[in-house]
Tab-separated table of C-alpha atoms in Angstrom:
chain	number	residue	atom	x	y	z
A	62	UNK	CA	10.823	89.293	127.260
A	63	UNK	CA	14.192	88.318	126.101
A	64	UNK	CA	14.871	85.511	123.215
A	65	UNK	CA	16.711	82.723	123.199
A	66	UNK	CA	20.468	83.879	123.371
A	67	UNK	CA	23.812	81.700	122.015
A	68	UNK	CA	27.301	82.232	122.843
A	69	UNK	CA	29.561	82.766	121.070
A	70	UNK	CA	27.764	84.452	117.697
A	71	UNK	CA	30.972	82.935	115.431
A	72	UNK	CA	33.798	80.532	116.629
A	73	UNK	CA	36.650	80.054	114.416
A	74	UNK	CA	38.691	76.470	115.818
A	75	UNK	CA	41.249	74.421	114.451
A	76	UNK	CA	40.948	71.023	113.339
A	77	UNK	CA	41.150	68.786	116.239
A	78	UNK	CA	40.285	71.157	118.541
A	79	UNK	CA	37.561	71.156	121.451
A	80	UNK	CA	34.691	73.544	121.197
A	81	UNK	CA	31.786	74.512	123.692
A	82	UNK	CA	28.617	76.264	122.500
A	83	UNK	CA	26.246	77.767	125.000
A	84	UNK	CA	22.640	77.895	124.577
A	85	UNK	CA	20.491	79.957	127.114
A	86	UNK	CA	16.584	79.333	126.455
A	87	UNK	CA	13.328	81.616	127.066
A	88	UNK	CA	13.288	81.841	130.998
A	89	UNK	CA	10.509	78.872	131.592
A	90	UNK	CA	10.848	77.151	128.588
A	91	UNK	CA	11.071	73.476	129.496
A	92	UNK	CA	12.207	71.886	126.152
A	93	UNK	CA	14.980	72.867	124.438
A	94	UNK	CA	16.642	71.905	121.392
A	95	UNK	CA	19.673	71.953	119.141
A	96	UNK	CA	19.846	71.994	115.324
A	97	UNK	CA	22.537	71.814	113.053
A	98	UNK	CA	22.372	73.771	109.795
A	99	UNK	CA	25.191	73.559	106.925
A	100	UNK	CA	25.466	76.607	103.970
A	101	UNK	CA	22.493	75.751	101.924
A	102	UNK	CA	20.111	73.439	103.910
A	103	UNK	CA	17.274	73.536	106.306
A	104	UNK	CA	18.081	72.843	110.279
A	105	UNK	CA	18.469	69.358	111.022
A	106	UNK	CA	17.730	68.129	114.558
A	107	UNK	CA	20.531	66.809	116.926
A	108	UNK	CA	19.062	66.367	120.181
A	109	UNK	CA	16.876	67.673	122.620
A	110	UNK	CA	15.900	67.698	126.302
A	111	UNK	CA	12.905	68.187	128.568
A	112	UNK	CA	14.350	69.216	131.867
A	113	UNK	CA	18.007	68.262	132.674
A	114	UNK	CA	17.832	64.970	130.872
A	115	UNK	CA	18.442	64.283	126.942
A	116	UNK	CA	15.148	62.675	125.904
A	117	UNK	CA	16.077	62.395	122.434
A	118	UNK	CA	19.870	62.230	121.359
A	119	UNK	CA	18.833	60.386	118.030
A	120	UNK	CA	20.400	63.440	115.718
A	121	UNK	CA	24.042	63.394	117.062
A	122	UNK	CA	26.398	62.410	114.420
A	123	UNK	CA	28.740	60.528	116.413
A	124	UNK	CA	30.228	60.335	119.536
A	125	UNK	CA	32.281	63.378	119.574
A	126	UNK	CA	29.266	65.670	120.376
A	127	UNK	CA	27.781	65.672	123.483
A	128	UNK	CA	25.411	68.319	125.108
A	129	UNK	CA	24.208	68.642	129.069
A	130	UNK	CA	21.773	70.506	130.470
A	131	UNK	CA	22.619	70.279	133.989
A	132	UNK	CA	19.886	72.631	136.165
A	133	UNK	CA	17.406	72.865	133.057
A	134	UNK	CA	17.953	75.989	131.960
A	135	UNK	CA	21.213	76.691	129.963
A	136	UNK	CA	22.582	73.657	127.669
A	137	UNK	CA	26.497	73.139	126.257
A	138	UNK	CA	26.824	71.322	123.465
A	139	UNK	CA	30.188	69.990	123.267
A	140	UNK	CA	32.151	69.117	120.002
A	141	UNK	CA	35.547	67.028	120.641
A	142	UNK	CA	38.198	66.195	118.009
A	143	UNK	CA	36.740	68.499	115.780
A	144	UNK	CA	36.837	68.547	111.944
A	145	UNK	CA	36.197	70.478	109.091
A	146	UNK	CA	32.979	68.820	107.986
A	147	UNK	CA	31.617	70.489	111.629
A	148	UNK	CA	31.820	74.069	110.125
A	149	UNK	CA	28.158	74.928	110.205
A	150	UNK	CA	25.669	76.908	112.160
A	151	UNK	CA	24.589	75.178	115.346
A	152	UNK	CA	21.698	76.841	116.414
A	153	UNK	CA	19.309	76.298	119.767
A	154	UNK	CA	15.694	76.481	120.215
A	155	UNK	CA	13.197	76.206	123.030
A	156	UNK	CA	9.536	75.917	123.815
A	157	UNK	CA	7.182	76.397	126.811
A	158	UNK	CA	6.626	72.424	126.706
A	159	UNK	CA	7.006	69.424	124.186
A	160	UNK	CA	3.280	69.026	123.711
A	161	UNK	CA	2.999	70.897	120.268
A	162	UNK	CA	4.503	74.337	121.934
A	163	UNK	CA	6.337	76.261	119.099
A	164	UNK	CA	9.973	76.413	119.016
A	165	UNK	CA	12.068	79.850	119.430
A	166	UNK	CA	14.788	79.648	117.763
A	167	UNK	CA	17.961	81.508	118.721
A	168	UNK	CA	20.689	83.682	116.667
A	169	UNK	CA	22.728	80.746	116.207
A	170	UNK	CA	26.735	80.096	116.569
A	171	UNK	CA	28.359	80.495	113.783
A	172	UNK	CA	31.502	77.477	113.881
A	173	UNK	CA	34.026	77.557	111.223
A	174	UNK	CA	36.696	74.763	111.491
A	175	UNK	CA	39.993	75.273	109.931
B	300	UNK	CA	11.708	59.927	100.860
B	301	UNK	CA	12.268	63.502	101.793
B	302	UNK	CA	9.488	64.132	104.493
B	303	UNK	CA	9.628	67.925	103.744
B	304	UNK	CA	9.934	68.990	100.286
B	305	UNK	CA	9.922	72.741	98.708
B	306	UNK	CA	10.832	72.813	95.320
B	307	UNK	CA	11.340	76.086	94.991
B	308	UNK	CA	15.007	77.093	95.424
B	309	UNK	CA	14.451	81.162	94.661
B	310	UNK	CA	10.818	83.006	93.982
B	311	UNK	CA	10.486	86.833	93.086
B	312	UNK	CA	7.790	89.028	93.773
B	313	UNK	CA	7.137	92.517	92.974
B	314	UNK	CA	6.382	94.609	96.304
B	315	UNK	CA	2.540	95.047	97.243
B	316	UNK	CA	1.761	91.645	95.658
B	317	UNK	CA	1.307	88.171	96.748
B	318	UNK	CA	3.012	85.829	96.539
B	319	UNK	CA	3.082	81.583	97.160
B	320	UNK	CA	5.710	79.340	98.754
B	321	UNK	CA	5.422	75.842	98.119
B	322	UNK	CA	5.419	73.028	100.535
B	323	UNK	CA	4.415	69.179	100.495
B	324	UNK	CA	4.862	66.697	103.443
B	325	UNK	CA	5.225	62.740	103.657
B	326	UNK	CA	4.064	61.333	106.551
B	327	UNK	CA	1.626	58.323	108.005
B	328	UNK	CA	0.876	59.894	111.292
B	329	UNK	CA	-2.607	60.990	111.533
B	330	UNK	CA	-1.226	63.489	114.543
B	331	UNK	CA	1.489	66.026	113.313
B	332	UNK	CA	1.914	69.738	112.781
B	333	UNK	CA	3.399	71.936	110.279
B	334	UNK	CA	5.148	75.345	110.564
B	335	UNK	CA	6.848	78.191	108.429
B	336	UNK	CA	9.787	80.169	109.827
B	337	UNK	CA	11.580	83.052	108.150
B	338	UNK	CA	15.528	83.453	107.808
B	339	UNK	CA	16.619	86.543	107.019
B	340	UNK	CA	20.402	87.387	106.227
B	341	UNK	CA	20.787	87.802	109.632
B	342	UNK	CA	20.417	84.022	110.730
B	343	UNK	CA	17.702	83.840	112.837
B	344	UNK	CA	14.781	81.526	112.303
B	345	UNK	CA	11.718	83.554	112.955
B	346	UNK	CA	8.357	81.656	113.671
B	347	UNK	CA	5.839	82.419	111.248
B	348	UNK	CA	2.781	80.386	111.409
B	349	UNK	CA	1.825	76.333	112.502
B	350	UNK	CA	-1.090	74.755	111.337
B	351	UNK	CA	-2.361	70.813	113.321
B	352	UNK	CA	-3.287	67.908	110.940
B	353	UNK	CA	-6.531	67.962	112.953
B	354	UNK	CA	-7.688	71.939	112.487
B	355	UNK	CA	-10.308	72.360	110.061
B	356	UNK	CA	-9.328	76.179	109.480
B	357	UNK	CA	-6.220	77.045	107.319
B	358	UNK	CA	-4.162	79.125	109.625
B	359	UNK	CA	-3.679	83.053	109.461
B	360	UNK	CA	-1.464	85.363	111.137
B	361	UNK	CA	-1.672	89.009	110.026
B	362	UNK	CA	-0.328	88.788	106.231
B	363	UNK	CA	0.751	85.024	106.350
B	364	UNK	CA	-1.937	82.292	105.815
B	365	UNK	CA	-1.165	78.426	105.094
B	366	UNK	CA	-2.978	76.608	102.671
B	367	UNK	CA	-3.627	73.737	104.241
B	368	UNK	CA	-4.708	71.094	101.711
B	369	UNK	CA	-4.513	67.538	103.918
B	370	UNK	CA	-5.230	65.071	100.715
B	371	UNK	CA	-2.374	66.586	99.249
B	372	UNK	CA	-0.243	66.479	101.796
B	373	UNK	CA	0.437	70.318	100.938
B	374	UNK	CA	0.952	73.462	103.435
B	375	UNK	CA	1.582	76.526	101.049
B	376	UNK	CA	2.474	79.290	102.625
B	377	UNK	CA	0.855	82.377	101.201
B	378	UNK	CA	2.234	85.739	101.734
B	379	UNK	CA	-0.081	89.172	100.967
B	380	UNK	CA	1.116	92.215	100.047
B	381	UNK	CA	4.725	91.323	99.923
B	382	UNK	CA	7.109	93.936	101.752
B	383	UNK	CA	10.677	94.781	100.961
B	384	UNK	CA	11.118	93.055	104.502
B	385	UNK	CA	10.219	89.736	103.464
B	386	UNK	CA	13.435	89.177	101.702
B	387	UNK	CA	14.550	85.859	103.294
B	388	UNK	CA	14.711	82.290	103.144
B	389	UNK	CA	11.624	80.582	104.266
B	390	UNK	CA	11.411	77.030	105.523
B	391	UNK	CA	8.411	74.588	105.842
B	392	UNK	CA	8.883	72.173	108.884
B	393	UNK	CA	6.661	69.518	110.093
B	394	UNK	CA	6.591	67.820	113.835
B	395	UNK	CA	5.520	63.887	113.583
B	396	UNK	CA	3.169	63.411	116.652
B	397	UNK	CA	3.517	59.560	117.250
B	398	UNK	CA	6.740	58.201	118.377
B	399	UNK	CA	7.178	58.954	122.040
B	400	UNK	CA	9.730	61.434	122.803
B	401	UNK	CA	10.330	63.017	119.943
B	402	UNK	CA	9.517	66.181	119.066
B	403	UNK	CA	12.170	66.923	116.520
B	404	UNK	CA	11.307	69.478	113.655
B	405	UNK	CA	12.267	68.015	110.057
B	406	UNK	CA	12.736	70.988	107.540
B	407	UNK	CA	12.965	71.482	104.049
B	408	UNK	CA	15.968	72.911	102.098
B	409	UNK	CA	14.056	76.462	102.076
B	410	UNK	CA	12.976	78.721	99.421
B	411	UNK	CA	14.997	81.908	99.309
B	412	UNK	CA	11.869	85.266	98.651
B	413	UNK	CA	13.234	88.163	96.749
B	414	UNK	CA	10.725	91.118	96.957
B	415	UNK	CA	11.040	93.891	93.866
B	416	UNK	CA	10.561	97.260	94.998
């Protein structure tokens, strides 16, 4: 069956500017998750849901990202005001359940703020 | 602390042979697993192998085992006869069991493989 998929691949934004990131998971997957990952480093986690609602927003950096989920299924995460220190590669996973269920990652977006 | 530490930046192998990856954890939850994924040039993190604080059996999946060693708070991840394929960067995560609602994966900084033909 199909992957996790991520749109757009690469996103090249200006400082200030207001990106969306789409994240659609493994049909039936009911956890999904979003990590952040700059040039040299492992993922780091930002937040993730079970269903529509955000169960764990503990990773977001500040208050200019934001992410929704609104049928459970396909999540945005939203960046506002963006800046250069956001260039990284935001990437989505998902798993059948939160109770110890691997997580599939995606391709990951690849952002690049100018 | 670091919670996931690898502290090899860059390993070489020669193809055929096997070859180690290094990982130690921190943690004082008695519930928790441990994974590898592999990250090719290509970006994607592909799932390797997970191994439970509470199974007695070091994990295997076709040429990947883990090396589960729970004193040590060590999850090597061994890799037989290394293919020209398993170029990548590997990273060691571990999901903490107890705190309610969090299911986060913490990685390590990775471990980039370079196989020798």
């Amino acid at each position: 069956g199909a992957g996790v998929s991520q749109t757009p691949s690469n996103k090249v934004t200006e400082k200030g500017k207001y990106v969306e990131l789409r994240c659609d998971p493994i049909s039936g997957h009911t956890a999904l998750y979003w990590y952040r990952q700059s040039l040299g480093q492992g993922p780091e986690f930002l937040i993730y849901f079970q269903g529509t609602g955000a169960a764990d927003d503990s990773g977001l950096p500040n208050d200019r990202f934001f992410a929704v989920r609104p049928e459970g299924s396909v999540s945005t995460l939203k960046i506002q005001r963006t800046e250069r220190g956001d260039s990284a590669v935001y990437l989505c996973a998902s798993s059948l359940n939160t109770n110890l269920q691997t997580q599939y990652f995606g391709p990951g977006t690849r952002l690049l703020v100018l | 602390a670091q919670k996931i530490t690898q502290t090899q930046p860059g390993m070489f192998v020669q193809e055929k042979e096997a070859v180690t990856l290094d990982c130690t954890y921190d943690t004082s939850d008695q519930s928790y697993g441990l994974f590898w994924y592999k990250q090719p040039s290509s970006g994607e993190m592909i799932f390797l192998i997970y191994q439970g604080s509470y199974d007695e059996q070091n994990a295997t999946e076709g040429r990947y085992s883990l090396n589960f060693q729970k004193a040590r708070k060590s999850a090597n991840l061994v890799i037989s006869a290394s293919q020209l394929g398993d170029s990548a960067m590997y990273f060691c995560a571990m999901r903490e069991g107890a705190r309610a609602g969090s299911y986060q994966l913490t990685f390590g900084k990775g471990t980039k493989l370079s196989v020798i033909p």
